[in-house]
Tab-separated table of C-alpha atoms in Angstrom:
chain	number	residue	atom	x	y	z
M	12	MET	CA	9.731	-2.389	-8.600
M	13	ALA	CA	6.364	-2.437	-6.878
M	14	ASN	CA	6.384	-2.113	-3.313
M	15	SER	CA	4.554	-5.365	-2.192
M	16	VAL	CA	2.832	-3.416	0.399
M	17	SER	CA	0.949	-0.600	-1.647
M	18	GLY	CA	1.400	-1.640	-4.949
M	19	VAL	CA	3.454	1.834	-5.662
M	20	ALA	CA	6.501	1.871	-7.921
M	21	VAL	CA	9.658	3.539	-7.591
M	22	ASN	CA	10.963	5.201	-10.774
M	23	GLU	CA	14.594	4.618	-12.028
M	24	GLU	CA	14.954	8.562	-11.696
M	25	CYS	CA	14.717	7.999	-7.782
M	26	VAL	CA	17.453	5.756	-7.166
M	27	LYS	CA	19.450	7.098	-10.135
M	28	VAL	CA	19.437	10.518	-8.236
M	29	PHE	CA	19.862	9.385	-4.852
M	30	GLN	CA	23.228	7.426	-6.349
M	31	GLU	CA	24.223	11.089	-7.770
M	32	LEU	CA	23.445	12.799	-4.004
M	33	ARG	CA	25.216	9.332	-2.069
M	34	ALA	CA	28.525	8.462	-4.334
M	35	GLU	CA	28.865	11.550	-6.362
M	36	ARG	CA	28.037	14.051	-3.914
M	37	LYS	CA	26.468	16.683	-6.799
M	38	HIS	CA	23.170	17.290	-4.592
M	39	ARG	CA	22.022	18.242	-1.146
M	40	PHE	CA	18.975	16.658	-1.206
M	41	VAL	CA	16.018	15.047	-3.133
M	42	VAL	CA	12.397	15.328	-2.620
M	43	TYR	CA	10.017	12.405	-4.150
M	44	LYS	CA	6.475	12.497	-4.161
M	45	MET	CA	3.718	10.244	-5.683
M	46	ASP	CA	2.875	10.878	-9.148
M	47	ASP	CA	-1.018	12.109	-10.344
M	48	ASP	CA	-1.864	8.620	-10.690
M	49	ALA	CA	-0.557	6.903	-7.534
M	50	GLN	CA	1.105	4.352	-9.502
M	51	GLN	CA	4.806	5.386	-8.353
M	52	VAL	CA	7.492	7.392	-6.547
M	53	VAL	CA	9.293	10.070	-8.759
M	54	VAL	CA	11.759	12.632	-8.280
M	55	ASP	CA	9.810	16.023	-7.269
M	56	LYS	CA	12.631	18.665	-6.558
M	57	VAL	CA	16.615	18.232	-6.320
M	58	GLY	CA	18.649	20.862	-4.367
M	59	ALA	CA	21.878	21.484	-5.612
M	60	LEU	CA	25.171	20.804	-3.750
M	61	ASP	CA	24.961	24.713	-2.217
M	62	ALA	CA	21.243	24.338	-1.281
M	63	THR	CA	20.360	24.607	2.829
M	64	PHE	CA	18.403	23.124	5.160
M	65	ASP	CA	15.666	25.872	4.578
M	66	ASP	CA	15.586	25.148	1.229
M	67	LEU	CA	14.260	21.111	1.336
M	68	ALA	CA	12.244	22.512	4.387
M	69	ALA	CA	10.349	25.170	1.558
M	70	ALA	CA	10.184	22.374	-0.491
M	71	MET	CA	8.104	20.471	1.582
M	72	PRO	CA	4.363	21.291	0.906
M	73	ALA	CA	2.239	22.369	3.651
M	74	ASP	CA	-0.776	20.453	2.774
M	75	ASP	CA	0.913	17.111	1.395
M	76	CYS	CA	3.287	14.236	2.149
M	77	ARG	CA	6.570	13.699	0.766
M	78	TYR	CA	9.458	11.909	0.903
M	79	ALA	CA	12.768	13.416	0.772
M	80	VAL	CA	16.506	12.324	1.759
M	81	TYR	CA	19.255	15.259	2.765
M	82	ASP	CA	22.985	15.003	2.946
M	83	LEU	CA	23.950	16.771	6.359
M	84	ASP	CA	28.065	17.816	6.790
M	85	PHE	CA	28.543	18.383	10.368
M	86	VAL	CA	31.928	18.010	11.924
M	87	SER	CA	32.635	15.394	14.740
M	88	GLU	CA	35.011	15.891	17.667
M	89	ASP	CA	36.839	12.736	18.343
M	90	SER	CA	40.065	11.993	19.734
M	91	ALA	CA	41.681	12.761	16.503
M	92	GLY	CA	40.125	16.160	16.863
M	93	ASP	CA	37.546	17.624	14.262
M	94	THR	CA	36.796	15.071	11.433
M	95	PRO	CA	34.405	16.540	8.565
M	96	ARG	CA	31.505	13.765	8.587
M	97	SER	CA	27.972	13.132	6.801
M	98	LYS	CA	25.121	11.415	7.098
M	99	ILE	CA	22.192	10.885	4.664
M	100	PHE	CA	18.671	11.771	6.266
M	101	PHE	CA	15.083	9.868	5.024
M	102	ILE	CA	12.320	11.998	5.714
M	103	HIS	CA	8.842	11.163	5.684
M	104	TRP	CA	6.816	14.636	5.776
M	105	SER	CA	3.377	13.609	6.275
M	106	PRO	CA	1.444	17.010	7.209
M	107	GLU	CA	-1.410	17.007	9.487
M	108	SER	CA	-3.482	18.780	6.736
M	109	ALA	CA	-2.563	16.166	4.176
M	110	ASP	CA	-5.234	14.162	2.902
M	111	ALA	CA	-6.050	10.834	5.018
M	112	ARG	CA	-5.869	8.819	1.471
M	113	ASN	CA	-2.475	10.132	0.677
M	114	LYS	CA	-1.163	9.775	4.211
M	115	MET	CA	-1.971	6.359	4.205
M	116	LEU	CA	-0.476	5.671	0.960
M	117	TYR	CA	2.898	7.303	1.490
M	118	ALA	CA	2.970	5.650	4.919
M	119	SER	CA	2.898	2.060	3.050
M	120	SER	CA	5.271	3.247	0.427
M	121	THR	CA	8.059	4.152	2.507
M	122	GLU	CA	9.427	0.858	3.541
M	123	GLY	CA	9.732	-0.032	-0.638
M	124	LEU	CA	11.302	3.129	-1.468
M	125	LYS	CA	13.727	3.255	1.550
M	126	LYS	CA	14.890	-0.309	0.059
M	127	GLU	CA	15.744	1.029	-3.547
M	128	LEU	CA	17.589	3.875	-1.489
M	129	ASP	CA	20.658	2.137	-0.307
M	130	GLY	CA	22.748	3.850	1.879
M	131	VAL	CA	20.214	5.825	3.879
M	132	GLN	CA	21.187	6.159	7.573
M	133	ILE	CA	18.848	7.798	9.672
M	134	ASP	CA	15.066	8.303	9.384
M	135	VAL	CA	13.065	11.137	10.397
M	136	GLN	CA	9.007	11.333	10.309
M	137	ALA	CA	7.746	15.042	10.648
M	138	THR	CA	4.382	16.009	10.359
M	139	ASP	CA	4.716	19.888	10.739
M	140	ALA	CA	7.762	22.662	10.347
M	141	SER	CA	8.945	22.324	14.063
M	142	GLU	CA	10.022	18.375	13.556
M	143	LEU	CA	11.141	19.701	10.486
M	144	THR	CA	14.906	21.716	11.772
M	145	LEU	CA	17.978	21.607	10.953
M	146	ASN	CA	18.767	21.218	14.846
M	147	ILE	CA	16.505	18.117	14.912
M	148	LEU	CA	18.981	16.335	12.169
M	149	LYS	CA	22.251	17.542	14.185
M	150	ASP	CA	20.695	15.827	17.545
M	151	TYR	CA	21.111	12.547	15.445
M	152	THR	CA	25.215	13.487	14.967
M	153	THR	CA	26.001	13.376	18.488
């Protein structure tokens, strides 16, 4: 399915691996990128269920854009006591040092990918490592 704004398609594997993360809980994160021809979004890396947020952060290149989804497990304190929960984050990584054309292409393709990834709960945009931390994600859980 092509994104109407950018014309970039979303590869079927992107949705399949996301469903494995969301419904089957097989993965902790998935990193997506544009293919070499900038014609479609493809799976770049998949983090095993025991992967950490630091593993995800390390998978983000310093000079190129990426998308990622991350499944954060946390404990919520409520009237029933401590309740295990999880939230799925969509992360748009667009570092300052990335090529301006790539930044624009990723920005215009974001909504098309998010529409395909049914079940994403929270969007986060990051332009440098200080904006891509586990504490920032945890702030959304309180």
